[in-house]
Amino acid sequence: MLENYFDDEIFSKIDFTKSKINKGEYDNCTFVNCNFEAIHASNIQFVECEFLECNFSNTIVKDTAFKDVSFINCKMVGVKFHECDPFLLQFSFKDCQLNYASFYQLKIPNTCFEKCNLEEVDFVETQLQNASFTDCNLQNAIFENTNLEKADFSEANFFQIDPDENYLKQAKFSKENIEGLLSKHKIIIV
């Protein structure tokens, strides 16, 4: 049993680097303009929560549960999501900075990334079936043995995905960004 339970609460402008976050379960809570930068947010459960304009950069999320959580306009540089609790893991990201984050080996089908910066993100061996990358920058993101079945890259930019090393059945790409699938062949597309 968790120590603390918070239901339908709003946490606004809290700097958790100065005031420690309480361990426990946060159910249907909203966090607005809070700072979690580089703190230990381990062993916390966030269920149906929303994070707006928060700083999560380098936050430690080992065994943290994110169940149906939305991140909107958040800075999340270097977060190791692969360390969080995989049980019922579900989240979405809109207008977020996720550079250098890691989703290594996670099962996160149907995840929506919208207008996110995903430079050098680790998607190695990630299950991303039906995921969408709407208007996202995927420069130097790493896709290796990744399941991208039915994923939507039609509005994504700057990705390099090797079709020989990833599962791409029915994945969507546009004519404008198809070169991201052919870069290993060093051909020139005009």
XYZ file of C-alpha atoms in Angstrom, residues 61-187:
127
model
C 11.839 7.695 -12.909
C 12.956 4.225 -11.810
C 9.860 2.094 -11.110
C 7.612 5.134 -11.557
C 4.197 4.321 -13.030
C 2.762 6.471 -15.814
C -0.752 5.173 -16.520
C -2.677 7.231 -19.073
C -0.554 10.354 -18.537
C -0.305 13.418 -20.805
C 2.743 15.655 -21.065
C 2.099 19.005 -22.753
C 4.810 21.598 -23.435
C 7.230 19.873 -21.044
C 11.019 19.782 -21.065
C 12.064 16.138 -20.634
C 15.656 16.009 -21.826
C 17.540 12.832 -20.917
C 14.698 11.022 -19.124
C 15.279 7.257 -18.970
C 11.701 6.095 -19.464
C 12.981 2.539 -19.927
C 13.493 2.417 -16.140
C 9.871 3.206 -15.282
C 7.243 0.639 -14.299
C 6.104 -1.055 -17.540
C 2.774 -2.276 -16.098
C -0.126 -0.469 -17.855
C 2.367 2.099 -19.155
C 0.605 4.648 -21.336
C 1.468 8.249 -22.074
C 1.295 10.923 -24.765
C 3.503 13.892 -25.557
C 2.596 17.205 -27.197
C 4.997 20.132 -27.766
C 7.658 18.436 -25.605
C 11.452 18.524 -25.657
C 12.495 14.862 -25.347
C 16.063 15.039 -26.664
C 18.357 12.233 -25.413
C 15.446 10.401 -23.713
C 15.366 6.600 -23.734
C 12.415 4.323 -24.472
C 14.698 1.269 -24.810
C 12.761 -2.023 -24.971
C 9.473 -0.466 -23.791
C 6.101 -1.700 -24.988
C 4.333 1.561 -25.801
C 2.000 0.916 -28.745
C -0.416 3.696 -29.737
C 1.799 6.392 -28.207
C 1.232 9.844 -29.688
C 4.111 12.245 -30.151
C 2.879 15.573 -31.520
C 5.150 18.534 -32.334
C 7.937 17.058 -30.215
C 11.687 17.359 -30.472
C 13.027 13.790 -30.312
C 16.664 14.314 -31.262
C 18.945 11.384 -30.378
C 16.139 9.510 -28.594
C 16.737 5.778 -28.027
C 13.945 3.661 -29.528
C 16.043 0.475 -29.725
C 13.869 -2.663 -29.467
C 10.821 -0.542 -28.575
C 7.302 -1.754 -29.406
C 5.746 1.273 -31.153
C 2.905 -0.286 -33.151
C 0.320 2.331 -34.213
C 2.408 5.147 -32.726
C 2.192 8.558 -34.353
C 4.948 11.126 -34.821
C 3.025 14.189 -36.001
C 5.295 17.118 -36.887
C 8.199 15.669 -34.861
C 11.933 16.163 -35.277
C 13.599 12.724 -35.091
C 17.128 13.775 -36.030
C 19.634 11.098 -34.973
C 16.931 9.115 -33.133
C 17.978 5.471 -32.900
C 15.679 2.822 -34.362
C 17.087 -0.696 -34.178
C 15.001 -3.887 -33.960
C 12.060 -1.566 -33.332
C 8.491 -2.623 -34.057
C 6.960 0.236 -36.044
C 4.037 -1.681 -37.542
C 1.333 0.795 -38.635
C 3.265 3.701 -37.066
C 2.633 7.068 -38.704
C 5.711 9.011 -39.829
C 3.900 10.881 -42.615
C 4.495 14.256 -40.913
C 7.800 13.427 -39.181
C 11.136 15.005 -40.075
C 14.840 14.118 -40.157
C 14.498 10.439 -39.211
C 16.778 7.653 -40.451
C 15.190 4.227 -40.210
C 16.771 1.152 -41.760
C 13.971 -1.067 -43.153
C 16.293 -4.088 -42.868
C 16.720 -3.625 -39.108
C 13.185 -2.613 -38.088
C 9.685 -3.992 -38.490
C 7.781 -1.519 -40.712
C 4.728 -3.408 -42.001
C 2.029 -0.875 -42.979
C 3.952 2.050 -41.441
C 3.066 5.380 -43.061
C 5.539 7.743 -44.683
C 5.083 10.672 -47.037
C 6.749 11.153 -50.410
C 8.515 14.171 -48.915
C 10.229 12.242 -46.107
C 10.863 8.858 -47.757
C 14.593 9.588 -47.992
C 14.838 8.779 -44.259
C 14.319 5.126 -45.204
C 16.984 5.130 -47.917
C 19.845 7.042 -46.287
C 21.979 3.926 -45.700
C 22.173 3.423 -49.450
C 23.713 6.875 -49.955
C 21.550 7.550 -53.002
